[in-house]
Structure formats: C-alpha cells, structure tokens
XYZ file of C-alpha atoms in Angstrom:
502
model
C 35.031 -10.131 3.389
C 35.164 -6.592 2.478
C 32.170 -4.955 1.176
C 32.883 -2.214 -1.106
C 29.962 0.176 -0.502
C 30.400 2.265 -2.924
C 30.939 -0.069 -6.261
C 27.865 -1.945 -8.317
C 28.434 -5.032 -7.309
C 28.549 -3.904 -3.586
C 25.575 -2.052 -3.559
C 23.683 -4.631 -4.928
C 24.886 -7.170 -1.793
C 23.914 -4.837 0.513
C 20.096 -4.487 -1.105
C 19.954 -8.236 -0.914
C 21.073 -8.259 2.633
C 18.004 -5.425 2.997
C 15.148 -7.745 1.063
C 16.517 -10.684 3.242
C 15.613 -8.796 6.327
C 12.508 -7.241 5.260
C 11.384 -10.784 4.014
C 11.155 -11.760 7.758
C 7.475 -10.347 8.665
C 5.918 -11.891 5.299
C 6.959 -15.100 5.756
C 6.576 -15.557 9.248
C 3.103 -15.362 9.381
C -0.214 -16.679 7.494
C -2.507 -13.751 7.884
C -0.189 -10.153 7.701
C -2.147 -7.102 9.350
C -2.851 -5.617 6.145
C -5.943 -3.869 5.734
C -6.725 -4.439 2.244
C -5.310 -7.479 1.429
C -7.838 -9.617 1.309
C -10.213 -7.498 -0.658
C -7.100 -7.194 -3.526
C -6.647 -10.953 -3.273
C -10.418 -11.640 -3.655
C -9.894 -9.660 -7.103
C -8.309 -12.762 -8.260
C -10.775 -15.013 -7.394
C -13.341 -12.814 -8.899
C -11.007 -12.632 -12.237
C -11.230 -16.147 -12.721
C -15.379 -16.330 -11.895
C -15.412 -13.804 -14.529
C -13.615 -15.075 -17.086
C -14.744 -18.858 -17.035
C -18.105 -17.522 -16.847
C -19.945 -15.065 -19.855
C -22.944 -14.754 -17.556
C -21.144 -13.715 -14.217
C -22.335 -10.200 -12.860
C -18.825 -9.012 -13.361
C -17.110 -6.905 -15.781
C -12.976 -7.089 -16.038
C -11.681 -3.884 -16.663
C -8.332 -4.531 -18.309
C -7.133 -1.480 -19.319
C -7.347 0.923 -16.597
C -4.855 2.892 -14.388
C -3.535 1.389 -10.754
C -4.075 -2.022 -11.896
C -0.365 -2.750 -13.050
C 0.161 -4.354 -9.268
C -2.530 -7.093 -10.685
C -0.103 -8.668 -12.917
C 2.030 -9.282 -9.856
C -0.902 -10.727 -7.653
C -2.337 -12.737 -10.790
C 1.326 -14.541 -10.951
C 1.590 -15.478 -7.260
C -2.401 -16.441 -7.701
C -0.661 -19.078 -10.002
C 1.788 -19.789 -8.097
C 0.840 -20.078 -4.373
C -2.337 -20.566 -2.420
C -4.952 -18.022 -2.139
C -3.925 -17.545 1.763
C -0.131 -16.723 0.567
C -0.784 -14.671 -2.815
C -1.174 -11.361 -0.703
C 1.776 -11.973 1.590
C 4.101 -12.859 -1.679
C 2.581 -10.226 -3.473
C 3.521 -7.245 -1.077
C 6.795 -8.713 -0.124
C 7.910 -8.878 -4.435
C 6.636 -5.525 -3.702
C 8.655 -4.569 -1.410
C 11.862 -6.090 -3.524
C 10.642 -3.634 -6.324
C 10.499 -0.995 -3.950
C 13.779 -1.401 -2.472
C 15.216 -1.802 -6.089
C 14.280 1.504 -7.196
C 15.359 3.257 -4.302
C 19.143 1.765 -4.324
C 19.034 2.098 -8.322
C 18.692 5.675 -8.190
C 20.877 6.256 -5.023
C 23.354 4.260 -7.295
C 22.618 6.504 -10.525
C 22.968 10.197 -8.408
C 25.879 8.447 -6.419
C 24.392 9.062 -3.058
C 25.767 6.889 -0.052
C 24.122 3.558 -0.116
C 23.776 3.881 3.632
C 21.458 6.452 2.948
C 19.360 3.836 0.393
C 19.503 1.797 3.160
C 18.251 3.407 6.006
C 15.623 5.054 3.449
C 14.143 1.551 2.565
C 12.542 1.580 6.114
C 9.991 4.001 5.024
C 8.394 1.189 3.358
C 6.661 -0.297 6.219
C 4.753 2.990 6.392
C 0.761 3.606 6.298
C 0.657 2.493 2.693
C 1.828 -0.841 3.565
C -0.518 -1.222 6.782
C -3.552 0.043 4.520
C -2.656 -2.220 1.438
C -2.026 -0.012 -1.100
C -0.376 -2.324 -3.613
C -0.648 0.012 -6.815
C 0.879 2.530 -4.680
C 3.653 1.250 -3.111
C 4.589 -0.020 -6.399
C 4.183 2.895 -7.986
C 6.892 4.672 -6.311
C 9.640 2.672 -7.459
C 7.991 3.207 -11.035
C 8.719 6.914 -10.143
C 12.384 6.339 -8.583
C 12.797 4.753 -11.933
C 11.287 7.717 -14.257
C 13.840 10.258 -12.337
C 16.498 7.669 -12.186
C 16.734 7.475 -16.404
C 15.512 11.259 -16.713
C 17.627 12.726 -14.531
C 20.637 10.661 -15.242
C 23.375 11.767 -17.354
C 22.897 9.282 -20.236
C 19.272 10.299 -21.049
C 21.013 13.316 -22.246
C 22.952 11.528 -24.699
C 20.150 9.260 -26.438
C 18.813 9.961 -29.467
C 15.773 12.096 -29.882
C 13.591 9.104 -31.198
C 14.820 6.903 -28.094
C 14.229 9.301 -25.963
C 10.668 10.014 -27.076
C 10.275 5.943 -26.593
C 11.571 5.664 -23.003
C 9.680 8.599 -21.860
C 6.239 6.907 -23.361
C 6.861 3.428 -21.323
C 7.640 5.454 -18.581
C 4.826 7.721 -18.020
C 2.678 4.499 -18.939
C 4.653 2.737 -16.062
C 3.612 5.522 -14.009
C -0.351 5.859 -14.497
C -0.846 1.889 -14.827
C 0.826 1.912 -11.936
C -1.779 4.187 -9.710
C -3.038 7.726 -11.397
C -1.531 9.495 -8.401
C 2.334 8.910 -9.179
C 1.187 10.076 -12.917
C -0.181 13.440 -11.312
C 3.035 13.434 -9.340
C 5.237 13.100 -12.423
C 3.356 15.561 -13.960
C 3.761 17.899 -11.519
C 7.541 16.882 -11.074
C 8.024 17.310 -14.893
C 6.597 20.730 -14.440
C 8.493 21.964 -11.800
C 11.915 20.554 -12.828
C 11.621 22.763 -16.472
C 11.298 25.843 -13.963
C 14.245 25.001 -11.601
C 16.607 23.967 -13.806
C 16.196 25.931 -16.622
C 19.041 24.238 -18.236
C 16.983 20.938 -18.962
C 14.451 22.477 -21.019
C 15.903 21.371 -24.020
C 15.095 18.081 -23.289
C 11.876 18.141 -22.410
C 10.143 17.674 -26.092
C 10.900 14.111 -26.250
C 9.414 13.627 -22.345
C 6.341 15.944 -23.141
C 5.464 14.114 -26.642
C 4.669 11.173 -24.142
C 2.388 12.702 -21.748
C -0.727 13.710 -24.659
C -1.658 10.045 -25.316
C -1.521 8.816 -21.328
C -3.085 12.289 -20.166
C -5.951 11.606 -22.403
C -6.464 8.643 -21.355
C -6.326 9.563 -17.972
C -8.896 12.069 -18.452
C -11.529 9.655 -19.970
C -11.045 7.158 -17.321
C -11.747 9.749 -14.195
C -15.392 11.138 -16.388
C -16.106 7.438 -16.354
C -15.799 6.729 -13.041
C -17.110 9.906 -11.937
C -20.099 9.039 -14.073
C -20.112 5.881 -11.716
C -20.664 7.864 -8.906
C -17.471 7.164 -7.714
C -16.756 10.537 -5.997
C -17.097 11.618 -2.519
C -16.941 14.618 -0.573
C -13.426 15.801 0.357
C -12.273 15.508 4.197
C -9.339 17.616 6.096
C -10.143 16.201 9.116
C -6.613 17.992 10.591
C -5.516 21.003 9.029
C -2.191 21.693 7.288
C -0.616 23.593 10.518
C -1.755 21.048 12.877
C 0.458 18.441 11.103
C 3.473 20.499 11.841
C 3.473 18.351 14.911
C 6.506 15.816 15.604
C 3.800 13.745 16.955
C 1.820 13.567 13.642
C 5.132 12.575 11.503
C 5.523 10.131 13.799
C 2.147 8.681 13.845
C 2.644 8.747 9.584
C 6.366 8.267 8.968
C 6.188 4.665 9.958
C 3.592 4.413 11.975
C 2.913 0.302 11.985
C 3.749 -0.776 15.434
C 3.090 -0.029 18.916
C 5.426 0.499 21.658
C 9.192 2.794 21.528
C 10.897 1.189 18.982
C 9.324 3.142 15.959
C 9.828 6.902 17.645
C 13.005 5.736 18.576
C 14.042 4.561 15.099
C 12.855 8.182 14.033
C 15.267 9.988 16.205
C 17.536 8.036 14.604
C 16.881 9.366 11.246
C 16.813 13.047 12.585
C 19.874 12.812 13.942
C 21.660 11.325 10.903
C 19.981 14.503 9.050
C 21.543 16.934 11.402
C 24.465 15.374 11.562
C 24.777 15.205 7.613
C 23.977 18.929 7.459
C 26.001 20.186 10.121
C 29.123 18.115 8.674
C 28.472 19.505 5.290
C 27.362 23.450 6.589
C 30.659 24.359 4.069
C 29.963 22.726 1.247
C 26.375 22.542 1.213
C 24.990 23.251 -2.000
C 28.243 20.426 -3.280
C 26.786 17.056 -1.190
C 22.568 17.955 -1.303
C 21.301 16.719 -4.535
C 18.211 19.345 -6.159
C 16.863 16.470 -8.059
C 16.096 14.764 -5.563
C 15.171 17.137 -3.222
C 12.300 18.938 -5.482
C 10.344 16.294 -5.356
C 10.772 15.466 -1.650
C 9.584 18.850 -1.182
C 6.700 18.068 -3.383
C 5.610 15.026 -1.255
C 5.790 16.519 1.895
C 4.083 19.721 0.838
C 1.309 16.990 -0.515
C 1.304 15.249 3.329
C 0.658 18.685 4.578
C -1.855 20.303 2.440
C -4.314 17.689 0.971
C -7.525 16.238 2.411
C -7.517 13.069 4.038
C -9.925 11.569 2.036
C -10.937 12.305 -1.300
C -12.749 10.703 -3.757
C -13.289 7.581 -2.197
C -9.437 7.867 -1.868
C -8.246 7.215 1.957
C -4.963 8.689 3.281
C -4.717 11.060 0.579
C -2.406 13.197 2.251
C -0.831 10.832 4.588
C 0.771 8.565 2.085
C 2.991 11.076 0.365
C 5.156 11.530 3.730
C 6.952 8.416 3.125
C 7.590 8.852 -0.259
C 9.081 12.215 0.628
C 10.946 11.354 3.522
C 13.155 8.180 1.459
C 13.806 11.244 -1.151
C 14.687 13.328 1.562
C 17.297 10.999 2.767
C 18.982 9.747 -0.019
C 19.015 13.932 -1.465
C 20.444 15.343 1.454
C 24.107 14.527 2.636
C 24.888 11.558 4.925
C 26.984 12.205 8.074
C 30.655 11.754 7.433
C 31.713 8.546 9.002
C 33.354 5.742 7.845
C 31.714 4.183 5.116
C 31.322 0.532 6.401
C 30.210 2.186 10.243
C 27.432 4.163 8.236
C 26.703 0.959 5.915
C 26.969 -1.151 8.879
C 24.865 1.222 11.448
C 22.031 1.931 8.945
C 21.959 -2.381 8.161
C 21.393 -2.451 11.706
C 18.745 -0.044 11.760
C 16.754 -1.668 9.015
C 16.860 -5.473 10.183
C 16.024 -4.229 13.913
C 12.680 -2.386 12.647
C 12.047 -5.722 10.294
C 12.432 -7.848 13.617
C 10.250 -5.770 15.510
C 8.209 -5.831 13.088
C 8.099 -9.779 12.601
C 7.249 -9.915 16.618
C 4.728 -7.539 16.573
C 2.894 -9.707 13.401
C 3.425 -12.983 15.540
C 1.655 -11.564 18.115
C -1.189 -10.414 15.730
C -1.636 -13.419 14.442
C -1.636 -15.573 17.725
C -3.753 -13.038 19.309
C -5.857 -10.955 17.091
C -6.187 -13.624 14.539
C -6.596 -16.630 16.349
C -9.811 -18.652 15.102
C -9.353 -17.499 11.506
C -8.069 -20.847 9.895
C -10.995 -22.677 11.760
C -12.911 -19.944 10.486
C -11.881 -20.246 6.767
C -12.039 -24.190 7.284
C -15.431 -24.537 8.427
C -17.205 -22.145 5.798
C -19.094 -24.151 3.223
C -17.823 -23.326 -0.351
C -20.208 -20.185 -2.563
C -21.588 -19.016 0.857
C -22.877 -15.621 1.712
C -20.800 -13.852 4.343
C -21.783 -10.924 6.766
C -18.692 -9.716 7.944
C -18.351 -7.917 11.418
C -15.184 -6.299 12.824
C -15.725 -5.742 16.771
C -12.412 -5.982 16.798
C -11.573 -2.501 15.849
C -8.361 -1.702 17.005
C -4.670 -3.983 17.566
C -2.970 -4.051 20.781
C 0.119 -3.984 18.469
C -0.470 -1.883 15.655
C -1.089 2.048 15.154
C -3.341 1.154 11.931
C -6.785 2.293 12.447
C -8.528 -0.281 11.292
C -6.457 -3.315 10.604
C -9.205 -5.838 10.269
C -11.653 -4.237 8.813
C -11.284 -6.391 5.438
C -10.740 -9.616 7.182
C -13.946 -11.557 6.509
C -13.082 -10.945 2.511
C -10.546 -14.128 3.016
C -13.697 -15.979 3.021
C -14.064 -14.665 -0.802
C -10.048 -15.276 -1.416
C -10.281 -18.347 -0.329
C -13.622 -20.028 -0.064
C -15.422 -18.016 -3.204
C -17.763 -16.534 -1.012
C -20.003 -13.665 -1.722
C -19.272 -10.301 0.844
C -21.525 -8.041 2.248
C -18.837 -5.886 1.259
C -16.672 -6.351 -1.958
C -14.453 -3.976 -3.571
C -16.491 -5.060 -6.540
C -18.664 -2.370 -5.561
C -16.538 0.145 -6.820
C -16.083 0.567 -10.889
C -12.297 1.730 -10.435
C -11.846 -1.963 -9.156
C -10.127 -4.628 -11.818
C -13.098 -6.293 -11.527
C -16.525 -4.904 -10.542
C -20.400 -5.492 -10.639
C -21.783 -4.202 -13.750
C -24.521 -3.130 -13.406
C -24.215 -2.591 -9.472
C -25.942 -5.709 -7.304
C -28.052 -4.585 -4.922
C -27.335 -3.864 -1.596
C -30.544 -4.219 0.522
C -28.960 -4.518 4.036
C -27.959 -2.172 6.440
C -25.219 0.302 4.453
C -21.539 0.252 5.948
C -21.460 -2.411 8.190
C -17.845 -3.181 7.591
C -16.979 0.476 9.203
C -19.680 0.449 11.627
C -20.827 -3.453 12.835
C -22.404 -1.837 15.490
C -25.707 -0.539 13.233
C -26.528 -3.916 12.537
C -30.248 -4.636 12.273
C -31.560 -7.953 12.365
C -33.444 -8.255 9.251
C -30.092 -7.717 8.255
C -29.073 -11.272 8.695
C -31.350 -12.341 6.324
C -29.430 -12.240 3.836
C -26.681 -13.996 4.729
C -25.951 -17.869 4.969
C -23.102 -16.911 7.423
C -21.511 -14.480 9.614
C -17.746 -14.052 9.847
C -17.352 -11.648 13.318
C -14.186 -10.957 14.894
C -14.489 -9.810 18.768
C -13.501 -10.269 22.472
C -15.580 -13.085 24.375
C -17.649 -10.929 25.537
C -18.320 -9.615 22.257
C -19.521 -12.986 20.953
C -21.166 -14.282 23.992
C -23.643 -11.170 23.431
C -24.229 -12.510 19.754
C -24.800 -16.013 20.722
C -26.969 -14.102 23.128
C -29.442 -12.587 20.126
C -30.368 -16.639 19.481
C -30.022 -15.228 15.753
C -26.249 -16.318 15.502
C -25.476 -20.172 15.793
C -21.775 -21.170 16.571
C -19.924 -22.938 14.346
C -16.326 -22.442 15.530
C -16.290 -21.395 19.115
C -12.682 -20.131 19.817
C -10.523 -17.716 18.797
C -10.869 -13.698 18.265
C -12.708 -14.700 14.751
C -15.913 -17.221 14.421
C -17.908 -18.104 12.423
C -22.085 -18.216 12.667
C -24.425 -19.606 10.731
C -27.284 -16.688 10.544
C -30.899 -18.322 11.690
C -32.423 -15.905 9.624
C -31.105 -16.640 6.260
C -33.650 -16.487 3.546
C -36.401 -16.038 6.758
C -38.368 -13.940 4.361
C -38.338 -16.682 1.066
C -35.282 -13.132 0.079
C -32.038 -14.259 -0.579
C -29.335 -11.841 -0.889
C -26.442 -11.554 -3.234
C-alpha cells in the first residue's frame, strides 16, 4: 500500500504509526523514570480523601490554572490502577501532543515528515521531570496558532471569532499559566510582524481581559502563600550557546550515543532543507511558525533556571522551539515517501531506545519497589530517602527523587514530602501541616538527623547495598524487604517521644 503523505487521510496513518511507536516505553514498564509522577498521581488519591471527607486537612482547588492535565489523570484514576494512572496519563499525553503538532503541520501544509521527526522532541526534559500541565499545554498552543493563523479564522464571523478565541486562551492558562504568557507574548508580537493581521485581532484581544484577570488574582494568592522563591541562572545565556548544552536539553533522556546521534540527524536535515531551498527561501520557511520558535528558544537562553518554585524554567522552552523550528523551516527535497519513511525510522528507533533504556531502569534501579509497595501497611507514615541519586541510564538529574510518593498513590500513605505542601497544587494542606523534621530531605537524604525518624512509622530508601547495610547499621532502621535498590524500614523510633508526626 501506498501512503499518500501529503493527503488527510494519510497524514493521519502516519501519526498513528508515530503514537504506536511512542506507546512502546509506557507500556513496557510498571514504574517509568519520571520524576514527578508519583507526586501528580498521589493528587488523586488525595482528591478522593478530600472529597469523601469534610474534615480532611485538604482544600481542592478547582478552579485554578495548570490543572486542566487533572481531568486526564482523574479519568485513568477511574479507569486503571493507581500504579498505571501516571504511565496512561503521560502516554494520552503524548497522543495529544503528537495531535497538535501533525494538525498544524497539516493546516500550514508543511511536510508531514517534518511533523514526524518533530514529535521526537517530546521525550525531552519536560517528560523526564513530569511536567504533565506542560507538555499538554503545548499542543493547546499548536492548536491556538493552528485556528488563528489558519486561513478560515479569517472568514468567521466576528461573534464566532470572539467565542473561539475565549475557549482558546482558557485552553491555554488551564492548561499551565506559562503557555498563557507565551500566547500573550505570541499575540503581541504577531500584530507587529504582520501588520496585515491587525484587523483581526479585536475578536482575539476581547478574550484575553477576563482570563488575564484571573490570572492576575491567582499569582497575588499564591504569592500571598509564600509560594515564591529566589530566581536562579545557574549558567548564563552565552554559556548555553554550547552544542553540548542543546544536547544535554533537546532530548536529553538517555545515556549513551544514540540521542547526540539522533541530533545530528536533525541538523543535517536543517541544512540540507536550507541549502536546497537557498533560492526560494523566503517561499518554503513559514513566519508563523517561525516567530514563535524564535520566542522559545530566546526563552531557553535567557531565563533563570529556577524561578518561583518553578524548575527548568528556561530549559523547557527548547523543545517546544525546536518542533516549531522544524516543521517552519523547509524539509530537504527528497522523495516524499524516503523523507516520510527516513524520519518514521528516526522516531521508532529513539522510542526503542528508549523502551531499553526504561527496562533497564526498572530491573535495575527499581528493583525492590513492588515488594516495597506490597509490604507497607495501609495510612502509614513514610520517610522517603533517595541515595540513589543519579541513573546509569538516564541524563535526568534526579529521576527518583519522588519515588517514595507511590507509597501515597498507592498505599494512602502520608509523605514527608507531598506536593500538598504547595497551594498552587490541585489539592493542598490548608492551613499548612507542620513540618517538624529535618527540612528537604527528599533533595538532600544525606542531612538526616535521627530524631528525625520519629516521626515516621516507615522509611522508604532507595540505595546501593552498601548504602543500606550502613542504615541497618544505625540499629534505628529495621528491614522489612531486604532486596532490591528500594526497601522498606520500619523506623524504631516512631512516636519514641509519645510525638507523632503528620
């Protein structure tokens, strides 16, 4: 069979073929190196303690921006068990996201080769860190320049128009607040570079007050809450001029050659495109695309790292800008099924390598975590400790550094460490529990204190042999599972002082 690349009904083959392959890693494995996933899954949990319970120490915040990813975690909650509803989650994600990029490559008629090899950029830092509100947001965006930038927006009446552009900046902040800054500051820029759709930008601007407003109220609120925190560069806007720091936040998931390989790759099909098309450049880029590619990557390079409690600040726009990049600049000029066909092969290589590198993970760096999760009583009170640190197989800084929280997603424990603690969280403590042990200990397991313990029916510590055989060591930590990377200890010195914690 023929595909034709270049027709609907083509296209849409061809982003099946790409959610089949990128499918492979989430359902290969039980636990996915995601940072956050747990914490976002133990959200659920905590919605349903708070809403079959008036006197639970939570408040649901229901109407709020970045929480729009909920609804999708809340209907695999429903739907699958708690150890699967993060996995499912991100890979519907993932569906989404690969929707939104072929949907506008099929709207501005850019090669779907090009939407294709672009979809890679998914399994990026965002994905490692588990930013669901994020990487759904995106497609939200593909979708607002998709319908504004399309031909037939144009054409609608004013009163439709005014309608569409109200769901879709709501799409955008509920979403995450930081693709509604970024179509803000996309709306903006477009009306000065092309001057010619001014005309239409009443309709688009009438639906910004309302959301911007609200947007407003909700950052006072949480800044109110304390939630801020100092700004960090940590590397400074020339320093990431570096090919080495694109390729350590292009992709940046997995260890080894394939991923800087895969990245020459994508230069070269850049230079190629532009050298083929040196003639007749300004006829095969595409501007609308393009200005807000430049407006990602100009975000990678200029903002903090951190900031406001915000991590990767800077680093997750480089993805973002590098699928626009691809599909707004031209392809090189080869046949269309050898470009199809070549970028296809691309895409389900990096999803293989990426499925081995997660099987590893999992046998390796998460071995002992289903005992684990079996062997904790039901309502306990977990300390969790990452000695782990680091993968052998992954670039991610901290991959486990949420891990114990499964014992919350699945068990109903209460963490030393929830993201309940923060107020921009669906759902949080209100007012904030106390936190009398030792602050940070999911960063920084090595400034435990003993008295810490106290508090705590059980430990969930992840760690090399060596690691645990100095904890049995302490005579404070007794075994309960004894194999694996991850155990679990019953602290000796829980409620030691007649105290026990939260």
């Amino acid at each position: 069979m023929i595909i034709d690349t270049g027709g609907r009904k083509g296209r849409a083959l061809l982003m099946l073929l790409v959610c089949a392959a990128a499918a492979l890693p989430f359902l290969a494995v039980k636990f996915a190196p995601v940072t956050d996933l747990p914490q976002q899954v133990s959200q659920l949990r905590l919605l349903a303690e708070a809403s079959g319970d008036p006197a639970s120490p939570y408040t649901v915040e229901w109407l709020a921006p970045n929480h729009l990813s909920y609804a999708l975690l809340g209907l695999c909650w429903a739907l699958f068990s708690p150890l699967a509803v993060g996995r499912i989650a991100l890979c519907l994600t993932a569906f989404i996201f690969f929707a939104g990029v072929h949907h506008l490559a099929m709207i501005r008629n850019r090669p779907v080769s090009s939407a294709i090899l672009s979809s890679a950029f998914f399994f990026g830092p965002s994905l490692y860190w588990g930013f669901y509100g994020f990487l759904l947001g995106f497609p939200m965006f593909l979708f607002f320049v998709s319908e504004v930038a399309g031909e037939d927006f144009e054409k609608r009446p004013f009163g439709e128009k005014t309608a569409l552009g109200f769901a879709l900046w709501g799409l955008l902040l509920f979403s995450h607040s930081l693709w509604f800054a970024a179509g803000l500051l996309w709306f903006g820029l477009r009306l000065i570079f092309f001057r010619e759709k001014r005309r239409f930008a009443l309709p688009l601007a009438i639906g910004i007050l309302p959301f911007a407003l609200f947007a407003g109220y909700w950052y006072l609120k949480l800044r109110d809450s304390g939630f801020e925190s100092p700004s960090k560069m940590a590397v400074m806007p020339w320093e990431r001029l570096a090919p080495s720091w694109f390729a350590e936040w292009s992709l940046g998931g997995l260890e080894g050659w394939f991923e800087p390989v895969f990245l020459v790759l994508v230069l070269i099909w850049i230079i190629a495109g532009l050298w083929q098309a040196r003639g007749e450049i300004r006829k095969r880029v595409d501007p609308e695309l393009l200005l807000p590619a430049g407006l990602f990557l100009l975000a990678a390079l200029l903002l903090p790292y951190v900031s406001s409690n915000t991590t990767l600040f800077a680093q997750r726009w480089l993805s973002p800008a590098l699928v626009l990049l691809l599909l707004g600049l031209p392809a090189p000029s080869i046949k269309p099924l050898a470009g199809t066909a070549l970028a296809l092969a691309a895409f389900a290589s990096l999803a293989l390598f990426t499925t081995i590198a997660w099987k590893e993970v999992e046998k390796n760096e998460y071995s002992g975590l289903e005992e684990v999760l079996a062997a904790l009583p039901d309502n306990s009170s977990v300390l969790g400790l990452d000695y782990l640190q680091q993968s052998k197989y992954l670039k991610t800084q901290r991959p486990f550094l949420q891990t114990f929280a499964y014992a919350q997603a699945v068990k109903g424990a209460t963490l030393s460490f929830s993201f309940a603690d923060y107020a921009n969280s669906l759902v949080y403590y209100s007012p904030k529990r106390e936190r009398p042990w030792t602050r940070q200990l999911t960063w920084f397991p090595q400034n435990l204190k003993t008295g810490d313990l106290k508090y705590f029916t059980h430990v969930i510590a992840g760690g090399t042999e060596e690691t645990h055989a100095s904890l049995r060591k302490t005579g404070y930590f007794e075994p309960v599972t004894d194999s694996g990377a991850w155990r679990l200890y019953r602290s000796k010195l829980w409620g030691s002082s007649g105290e026990k914690g939260e």
